[in-house]
Coordinates of C-alpha atoms and ligand atoms in Angstrom, one line a residue:
X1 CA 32.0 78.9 80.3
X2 CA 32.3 77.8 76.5
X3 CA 35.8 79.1 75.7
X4 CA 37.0 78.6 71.4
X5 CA 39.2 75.6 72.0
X6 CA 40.9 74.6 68.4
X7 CA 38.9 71.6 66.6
X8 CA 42.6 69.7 66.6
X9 CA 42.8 69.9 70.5
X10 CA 39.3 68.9 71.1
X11 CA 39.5 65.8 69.1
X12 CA 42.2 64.6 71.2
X13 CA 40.6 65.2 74.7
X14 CA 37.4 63.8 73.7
X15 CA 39.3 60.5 71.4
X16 CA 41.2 60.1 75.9
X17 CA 37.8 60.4 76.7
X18 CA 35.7 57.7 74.8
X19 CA 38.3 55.2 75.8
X20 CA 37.4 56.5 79.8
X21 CA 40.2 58.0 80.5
X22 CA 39.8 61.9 81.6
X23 CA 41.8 64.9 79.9
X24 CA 41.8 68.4 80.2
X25 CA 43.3 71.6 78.8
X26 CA 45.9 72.9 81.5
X27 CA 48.6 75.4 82.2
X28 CA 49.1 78.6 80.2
X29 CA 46.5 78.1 77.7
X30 CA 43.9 78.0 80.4
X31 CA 45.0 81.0 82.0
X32 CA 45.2 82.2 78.8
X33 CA 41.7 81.8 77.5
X34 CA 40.1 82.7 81.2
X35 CA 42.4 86.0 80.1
X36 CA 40.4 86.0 77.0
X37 CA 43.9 85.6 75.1
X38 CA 44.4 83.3 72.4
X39 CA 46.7 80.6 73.6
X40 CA 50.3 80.4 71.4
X41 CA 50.0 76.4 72.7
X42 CA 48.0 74.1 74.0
X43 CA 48.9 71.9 76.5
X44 CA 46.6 68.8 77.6
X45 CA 46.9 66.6 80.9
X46 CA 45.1 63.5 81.3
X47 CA 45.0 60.3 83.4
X48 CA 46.2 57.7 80.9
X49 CA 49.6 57.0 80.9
X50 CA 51.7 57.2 78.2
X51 CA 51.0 53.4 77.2
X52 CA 47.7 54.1 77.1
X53 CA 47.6 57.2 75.2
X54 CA 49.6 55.3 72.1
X55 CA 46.7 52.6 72.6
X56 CA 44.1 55.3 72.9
X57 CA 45.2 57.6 69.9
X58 CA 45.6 55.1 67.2
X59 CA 45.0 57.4 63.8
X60 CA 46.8 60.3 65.8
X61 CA 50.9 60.6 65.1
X62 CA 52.1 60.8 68.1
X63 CA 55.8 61.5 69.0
X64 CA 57.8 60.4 72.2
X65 CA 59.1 63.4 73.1
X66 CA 59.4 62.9 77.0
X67 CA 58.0 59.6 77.9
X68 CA 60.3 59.2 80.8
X69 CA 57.9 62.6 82.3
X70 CA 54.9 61.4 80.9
X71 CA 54.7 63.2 77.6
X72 CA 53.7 62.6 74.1
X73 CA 53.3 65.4 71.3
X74 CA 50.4 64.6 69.5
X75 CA 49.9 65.9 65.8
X76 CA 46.3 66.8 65.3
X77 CA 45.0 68.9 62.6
X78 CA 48.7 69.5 61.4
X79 CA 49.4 71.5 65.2
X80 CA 51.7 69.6 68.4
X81 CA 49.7 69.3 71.8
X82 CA 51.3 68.0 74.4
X83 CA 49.9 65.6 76.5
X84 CA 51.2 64.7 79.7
X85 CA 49.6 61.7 82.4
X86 CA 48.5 63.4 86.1
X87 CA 52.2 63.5 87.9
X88 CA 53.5 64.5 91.1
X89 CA 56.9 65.3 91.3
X90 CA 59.6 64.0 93.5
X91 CA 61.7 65.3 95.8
X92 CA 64.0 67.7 94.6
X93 CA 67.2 67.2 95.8
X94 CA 69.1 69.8 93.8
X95 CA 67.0 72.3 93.3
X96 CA 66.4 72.2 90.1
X97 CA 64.8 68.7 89.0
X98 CA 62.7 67.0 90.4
X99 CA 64.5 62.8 91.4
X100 CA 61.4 61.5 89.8
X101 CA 58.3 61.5 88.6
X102 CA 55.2 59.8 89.3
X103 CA 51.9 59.2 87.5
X104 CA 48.8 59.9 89.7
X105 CA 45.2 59.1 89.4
X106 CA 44.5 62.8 90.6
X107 CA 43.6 65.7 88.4
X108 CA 44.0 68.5 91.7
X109 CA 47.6 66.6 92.8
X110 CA 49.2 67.6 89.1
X111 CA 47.9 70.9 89.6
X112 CA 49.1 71.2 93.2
X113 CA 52.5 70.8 91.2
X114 CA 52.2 73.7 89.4
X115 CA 54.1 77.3 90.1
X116 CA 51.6 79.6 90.3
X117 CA 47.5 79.6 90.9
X118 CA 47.1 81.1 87.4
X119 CA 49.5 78.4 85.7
X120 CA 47.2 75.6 88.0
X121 CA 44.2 75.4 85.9
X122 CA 42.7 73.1 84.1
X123 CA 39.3 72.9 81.8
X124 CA 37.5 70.7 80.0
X125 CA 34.0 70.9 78.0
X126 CA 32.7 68.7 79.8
X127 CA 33.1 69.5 83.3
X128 CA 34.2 73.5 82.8
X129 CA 37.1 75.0 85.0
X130 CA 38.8 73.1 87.3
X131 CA 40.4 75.7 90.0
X132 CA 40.7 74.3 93.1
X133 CA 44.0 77.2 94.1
X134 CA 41.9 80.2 93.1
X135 CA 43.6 81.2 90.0
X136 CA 40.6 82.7 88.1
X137 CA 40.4 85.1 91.6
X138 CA 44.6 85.6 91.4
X139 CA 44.1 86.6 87.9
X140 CA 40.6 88.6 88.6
X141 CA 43.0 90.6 91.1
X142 CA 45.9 90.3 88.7
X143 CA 48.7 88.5 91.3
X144 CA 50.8 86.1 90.7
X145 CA 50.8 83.7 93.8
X146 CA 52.8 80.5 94.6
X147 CA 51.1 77.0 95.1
X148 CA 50.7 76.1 98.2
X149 CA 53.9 77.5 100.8
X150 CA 56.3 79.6 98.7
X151 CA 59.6 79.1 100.5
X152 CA 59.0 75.4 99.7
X153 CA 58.1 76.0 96.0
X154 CA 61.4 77.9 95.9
X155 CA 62.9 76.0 97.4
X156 CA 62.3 72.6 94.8
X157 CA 62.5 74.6 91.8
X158 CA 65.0 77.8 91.9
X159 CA 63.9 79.0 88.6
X160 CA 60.5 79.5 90.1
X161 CA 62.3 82.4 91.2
X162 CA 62.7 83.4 87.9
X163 CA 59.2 82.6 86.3
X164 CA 57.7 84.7 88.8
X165 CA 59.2 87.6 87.9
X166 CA 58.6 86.6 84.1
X167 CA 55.0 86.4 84.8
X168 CA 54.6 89.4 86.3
X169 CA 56.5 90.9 83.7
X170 CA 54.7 89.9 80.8
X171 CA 51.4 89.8 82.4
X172 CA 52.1 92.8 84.3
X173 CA 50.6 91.3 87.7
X174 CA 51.7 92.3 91.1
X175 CA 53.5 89.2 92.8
X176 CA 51.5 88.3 96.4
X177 CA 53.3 89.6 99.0
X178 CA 54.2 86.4 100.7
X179 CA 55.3 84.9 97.4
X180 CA 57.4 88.0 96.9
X181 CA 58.9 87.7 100.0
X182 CA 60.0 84.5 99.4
X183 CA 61.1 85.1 96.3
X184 CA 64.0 87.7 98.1
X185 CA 65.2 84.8 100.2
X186 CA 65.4 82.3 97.6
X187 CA 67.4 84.4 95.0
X188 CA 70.4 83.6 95.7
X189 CA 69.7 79.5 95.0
X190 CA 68.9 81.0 91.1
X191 CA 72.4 80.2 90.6
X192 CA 72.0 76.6 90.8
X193 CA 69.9 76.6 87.8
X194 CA 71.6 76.3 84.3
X195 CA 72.9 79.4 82.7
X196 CA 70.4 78.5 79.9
X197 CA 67.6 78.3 81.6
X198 CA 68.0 81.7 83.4
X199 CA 69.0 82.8 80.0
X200 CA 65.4 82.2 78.4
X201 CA 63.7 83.5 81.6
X202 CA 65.5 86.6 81.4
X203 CA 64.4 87.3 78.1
X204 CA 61.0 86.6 78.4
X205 CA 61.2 89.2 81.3
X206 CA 62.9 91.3 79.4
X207 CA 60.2 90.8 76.6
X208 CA 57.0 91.5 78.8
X209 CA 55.1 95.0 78.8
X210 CA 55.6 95.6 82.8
X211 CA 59.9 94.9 82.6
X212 CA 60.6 98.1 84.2
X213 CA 58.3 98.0 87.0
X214 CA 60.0 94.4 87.7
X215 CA 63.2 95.2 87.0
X216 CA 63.0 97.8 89.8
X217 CA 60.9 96.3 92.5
X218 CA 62.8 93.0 92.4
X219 CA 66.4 94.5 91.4
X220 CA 67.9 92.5 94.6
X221 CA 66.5 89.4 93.2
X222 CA 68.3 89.7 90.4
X223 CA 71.2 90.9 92.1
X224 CA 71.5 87.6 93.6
X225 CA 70.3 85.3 90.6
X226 CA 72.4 86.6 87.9
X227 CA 75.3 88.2 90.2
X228 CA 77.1 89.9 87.0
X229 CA 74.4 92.0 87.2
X230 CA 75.5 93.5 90.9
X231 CA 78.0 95.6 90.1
X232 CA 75.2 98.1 88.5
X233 CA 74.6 98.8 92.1
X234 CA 72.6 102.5 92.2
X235 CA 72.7 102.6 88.4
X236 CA 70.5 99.9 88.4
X237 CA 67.4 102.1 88.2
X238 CA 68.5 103.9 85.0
X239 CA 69.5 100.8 83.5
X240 CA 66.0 98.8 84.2
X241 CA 64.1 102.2 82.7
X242 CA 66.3 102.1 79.0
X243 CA 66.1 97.9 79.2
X244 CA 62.1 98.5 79.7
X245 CA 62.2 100.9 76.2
X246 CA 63.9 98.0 74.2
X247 CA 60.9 95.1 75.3
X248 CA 60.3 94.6 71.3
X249 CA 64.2 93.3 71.4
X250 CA 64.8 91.3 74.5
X251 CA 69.0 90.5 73.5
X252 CA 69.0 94.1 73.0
X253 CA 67.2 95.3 76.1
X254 CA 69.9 93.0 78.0
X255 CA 72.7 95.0 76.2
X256 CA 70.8 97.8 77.6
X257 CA 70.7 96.5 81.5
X258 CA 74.4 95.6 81.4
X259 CA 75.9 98.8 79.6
X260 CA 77.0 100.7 82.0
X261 CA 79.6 98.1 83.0
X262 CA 81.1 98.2 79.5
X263 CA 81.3 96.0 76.5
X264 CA 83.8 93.6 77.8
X265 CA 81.2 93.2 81.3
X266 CA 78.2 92.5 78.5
X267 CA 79.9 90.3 76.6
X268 CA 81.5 88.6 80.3
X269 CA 77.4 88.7 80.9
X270 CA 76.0 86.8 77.9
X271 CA 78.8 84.6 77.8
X272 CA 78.2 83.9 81.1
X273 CA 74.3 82.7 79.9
X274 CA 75.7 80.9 77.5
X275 CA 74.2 83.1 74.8
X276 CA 75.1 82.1 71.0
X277 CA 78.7 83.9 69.5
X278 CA 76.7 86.0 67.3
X279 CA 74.4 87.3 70.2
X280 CA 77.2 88.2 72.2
X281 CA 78.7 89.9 69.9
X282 CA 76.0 91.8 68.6
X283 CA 75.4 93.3 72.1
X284 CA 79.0 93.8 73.1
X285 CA 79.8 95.2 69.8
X286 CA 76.1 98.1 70.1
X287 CA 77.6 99.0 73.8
X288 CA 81.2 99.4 72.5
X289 CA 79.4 101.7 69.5
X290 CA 77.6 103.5 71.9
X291 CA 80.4 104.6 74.3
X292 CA 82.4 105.5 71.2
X293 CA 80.1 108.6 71.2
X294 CA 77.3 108.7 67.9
X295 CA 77.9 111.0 65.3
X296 CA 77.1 114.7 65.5
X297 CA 76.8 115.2 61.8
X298 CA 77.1 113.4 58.3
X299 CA 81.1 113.0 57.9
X300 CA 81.4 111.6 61.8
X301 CA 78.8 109.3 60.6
X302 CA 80.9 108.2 57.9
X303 CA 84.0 107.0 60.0
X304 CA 81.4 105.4 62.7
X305 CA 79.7 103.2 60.2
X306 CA 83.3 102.7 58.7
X307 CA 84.3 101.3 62.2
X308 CA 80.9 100.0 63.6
X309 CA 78.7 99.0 60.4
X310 CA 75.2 99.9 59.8
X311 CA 73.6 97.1 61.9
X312 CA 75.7 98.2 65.2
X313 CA 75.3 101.5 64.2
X314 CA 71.6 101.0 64.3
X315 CA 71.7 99.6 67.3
X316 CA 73.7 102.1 69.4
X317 CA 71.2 105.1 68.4
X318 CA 68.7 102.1 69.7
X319 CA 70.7 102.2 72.8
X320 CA 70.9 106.3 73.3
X321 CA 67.1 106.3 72.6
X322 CA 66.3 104.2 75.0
X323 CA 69.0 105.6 77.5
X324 CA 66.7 109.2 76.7
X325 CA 70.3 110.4 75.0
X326 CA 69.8 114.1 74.0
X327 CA 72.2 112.7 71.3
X328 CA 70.2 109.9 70.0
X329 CA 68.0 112.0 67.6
X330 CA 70.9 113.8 66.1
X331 CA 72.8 110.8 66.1
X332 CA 70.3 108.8 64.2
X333 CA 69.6 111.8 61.7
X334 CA 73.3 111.6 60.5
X335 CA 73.5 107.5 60.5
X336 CA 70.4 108.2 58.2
X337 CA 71.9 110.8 56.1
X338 CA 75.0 108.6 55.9
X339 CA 73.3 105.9 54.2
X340 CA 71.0 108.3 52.3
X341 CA 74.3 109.7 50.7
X342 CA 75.3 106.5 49.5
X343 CA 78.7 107.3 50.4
X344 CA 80.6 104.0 50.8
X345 CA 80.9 102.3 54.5
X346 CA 82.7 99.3 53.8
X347 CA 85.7 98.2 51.1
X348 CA 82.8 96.2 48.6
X349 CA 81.1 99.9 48.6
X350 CA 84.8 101.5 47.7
X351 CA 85.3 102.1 43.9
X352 CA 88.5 101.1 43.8
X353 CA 89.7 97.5 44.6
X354 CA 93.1 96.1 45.6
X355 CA 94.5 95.4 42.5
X356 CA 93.8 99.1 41.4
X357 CA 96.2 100.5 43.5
X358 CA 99.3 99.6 41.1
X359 CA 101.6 102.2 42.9
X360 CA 101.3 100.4 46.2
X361 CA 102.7 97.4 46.9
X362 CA 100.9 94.5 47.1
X363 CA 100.4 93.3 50.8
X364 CA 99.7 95.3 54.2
X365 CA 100.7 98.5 52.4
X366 CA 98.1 98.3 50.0
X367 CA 95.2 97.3 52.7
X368 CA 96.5 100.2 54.7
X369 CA 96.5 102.8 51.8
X370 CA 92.4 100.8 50.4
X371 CA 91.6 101.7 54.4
X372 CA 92.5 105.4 54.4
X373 CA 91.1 105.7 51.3
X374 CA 87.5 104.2 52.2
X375 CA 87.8 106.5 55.3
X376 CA 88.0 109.8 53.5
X377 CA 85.3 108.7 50.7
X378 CA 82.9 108.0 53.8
X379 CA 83.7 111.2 55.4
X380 CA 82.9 112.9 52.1
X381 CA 86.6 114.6 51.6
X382 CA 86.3 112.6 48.2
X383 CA 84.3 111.4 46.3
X384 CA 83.6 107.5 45.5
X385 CA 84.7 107.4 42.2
X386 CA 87.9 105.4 40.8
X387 CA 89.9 108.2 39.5
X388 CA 89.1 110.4 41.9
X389 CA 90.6 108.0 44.5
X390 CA 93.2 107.2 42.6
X391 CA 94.3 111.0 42.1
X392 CA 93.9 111.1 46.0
X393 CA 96.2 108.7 46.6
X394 CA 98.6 109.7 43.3
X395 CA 98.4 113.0 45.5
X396 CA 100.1 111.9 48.6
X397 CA 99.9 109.1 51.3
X398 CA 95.9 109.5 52.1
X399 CA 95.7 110.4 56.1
Ligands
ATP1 P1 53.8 80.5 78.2 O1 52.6 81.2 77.8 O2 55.0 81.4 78.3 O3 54.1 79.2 77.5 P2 53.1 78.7 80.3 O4 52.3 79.0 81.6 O5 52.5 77.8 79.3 O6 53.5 80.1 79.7 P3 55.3 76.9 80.3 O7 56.7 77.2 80.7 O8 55.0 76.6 78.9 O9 54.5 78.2 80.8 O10 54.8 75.7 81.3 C1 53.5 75.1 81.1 C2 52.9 74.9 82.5 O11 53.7 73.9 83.2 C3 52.8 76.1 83.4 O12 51.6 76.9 83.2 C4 52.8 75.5 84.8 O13 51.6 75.0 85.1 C5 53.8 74.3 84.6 N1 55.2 74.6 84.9 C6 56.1 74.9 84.0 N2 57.3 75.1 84.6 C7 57.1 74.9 85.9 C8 58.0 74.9 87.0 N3 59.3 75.2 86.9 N4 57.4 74.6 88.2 C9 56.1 74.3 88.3 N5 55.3 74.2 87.3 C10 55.8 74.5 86.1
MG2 MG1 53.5 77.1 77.5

């Protein structure tokens, strides 16, 4: 097996190897390329320690990213590899990390470490695959199985849990029924784990081709990991179907999953994984949208961009489409007509400003009277044009 291993990534392994220390490739990028995938990274294990890599790599910039775990990025052919000594890990008193690490001499004990039999692979040029958990035959028949005994793998690492699901998302892999039985147990110790870290787990399920097969099979793990999630209860099903439509926008497809508890619940949700301001509001503001109700026809659509703007607008009609909403198409037809018309959707678009508005005094009175105005150009009852508006509102108080 020759697989088409980046010159960058080879120069390291064999620099580790003139100086007699052993490396290989390991981890995602070996599944990766035994998947015939091109690896995103590549990540390198090797039996020097992180001493003797610096020695080892002279001529290499190398960057001490976690040398307390082992690691060292190392800049070769302008691309990071990171490349970590053989480690078993410690106990794991919290579930979560491991007390300590150690450095081994052992190649098959750092793999024994690893999650699943597909993520415990590790290859070389010189000596070929190393497999001794039987990932190429887990990925052959497409499972994603636990090292070793799964309760016990769950049991040191709760977001285990989590990955599993995430791999079998994105590969779209069965999970191995004892590892998925386990994984039922374990859920509930997910909550252990930092809200980030679910967070970015989430997402990646979220992200992966096989979500709604996942989402559904494993719905009471997820119940029990992220338990803002319960209250979906029998809707659950629904939910998991529109979040699987939206796998190009993982933030989005979570909108999705949590919107039939309402936008204060999803924004209660992603505040709750510590999501950015700006995330949270994007998703609480396109379920809000949503339940508004989406326009019927052009001049609706002009008072729902007035209220929502065009990027939550864009994102509710993402959210009925993906819901199979028999509104979504007409919905989206008028958003798109809306903005086709270039009829104005916020006060920069109006053609009058502030200071136009002589008649009114200055002050809340005059944003009122700029507001109503703005609200009948959009729905079309008149035109965008300065003395049109001002003959509007010359007229009588705009309603
Ligand atoms: P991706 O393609 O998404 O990067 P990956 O398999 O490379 O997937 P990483 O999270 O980058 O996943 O981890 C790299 C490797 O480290 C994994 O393949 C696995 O061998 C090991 N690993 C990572 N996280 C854990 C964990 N929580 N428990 C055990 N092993 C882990
Ligand atoms: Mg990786």
């Amino acid at each position: 097996m020759d697989f088409p291993i980046p010159a960058g990534c080879l120069a390291v392994t064999e620099r580790l190897a003139s100086r007699g220390y052993s490396a290989y490739l390991v981890g995602g990028c070996v599944r990766d390329l035994c998947r015939g995938v091109e690896p995103h990274d590549y990540d390198l294990t090797t039996s020097a320690t992180p001493d003797e890599m610096k020695r080892a790599l002279t001529g290499f910039r190398v960057i001490e990213t976690g040398i307390a775990h082992g690691t060292l990025t190392v800049l070769s052919d302008g691309r990071p590899y990171e490349v970590t000594t053989y480690r078993v890990d410690g106990d794991y008193s919290d579930g979560r990390h491991p007390d300590g690490v150690v450095f081994t001499a052992s190649l098959e004990e750092d793999l024994r470490r690893r999650d699943f039999t597909v993520n415990a692979m590790a290859y070389s040029r010189a000596d070929g695959l190393i497999d001794p958990f039987g990932g190429q035959a887990d990925l052959s028949a497409r499972l994603i199985r636990a090292v070793g005994d799964p309760d016990r793998r769950f049991t040191e690492d709760s977001l285990r849990v989590l990955r599993a699901l995430r791999f079998s998302s994105t590969l779209g892999f069965s999970i191995e029924p004892n590892t998925a039985a386990a994984l039922f147990r374990l859920a509930p110790s997910v909550r252990r784990v930092s809200p980030e870290r679910i967070r970015e787990e989430l997402l990646k399920l979220l992200s992966g081709k096989a979500s709604g097969s996942v989402l559904q099979t494993y719905r009471d793990v997820l119940f029990a990991a992220v338990p803002a999630l319960a209250p979906l209860g029998d809707g659950w099903d629904n939910a998991a179907s529109a979040a699987s439509r939206l796998s190009s926008d993982p933030p989005l497809a979570l909108a999705a999953l949590a919107r039939p508890l309402g936008a204060d619940a999803t924004a209660a949700l992603f505040r709750s994984l510590r999501t950015d301001r700006k995330s949270e509001r994007r998703a609480s503001a396109a379920v809000a949208a949503y339940a508004a109700g989406l326009p019927a026809d052009l001049s609706c659509a002009g008072l729902f961009l007035v209220d929502f703007g065009a990027a939550v607008a864009r994102d509710a009609v993402a959210l009925a489409r993906a819901y199979r909403d028999p509104g979504a198409e007409a919905g989206e037809s008028a958003v798109a007509a809306f903005i086709e018309s270039g009829r104005p959707a916020t006060l920069a678009d109006l053609a009058v400003r502030g200071n136009d508005l002589v008649a009114v005094p200055a002050g809340p009175a005059r944003k009122e009277a700029l507001d109503a105005l703005l609200r009948l150009a959009a729905s079309g009852k008149v035109d965008n044009e300065r003395e049109a508006l001002l003959a509007r509102l010359k007229a009588g108080k705009p309603e």
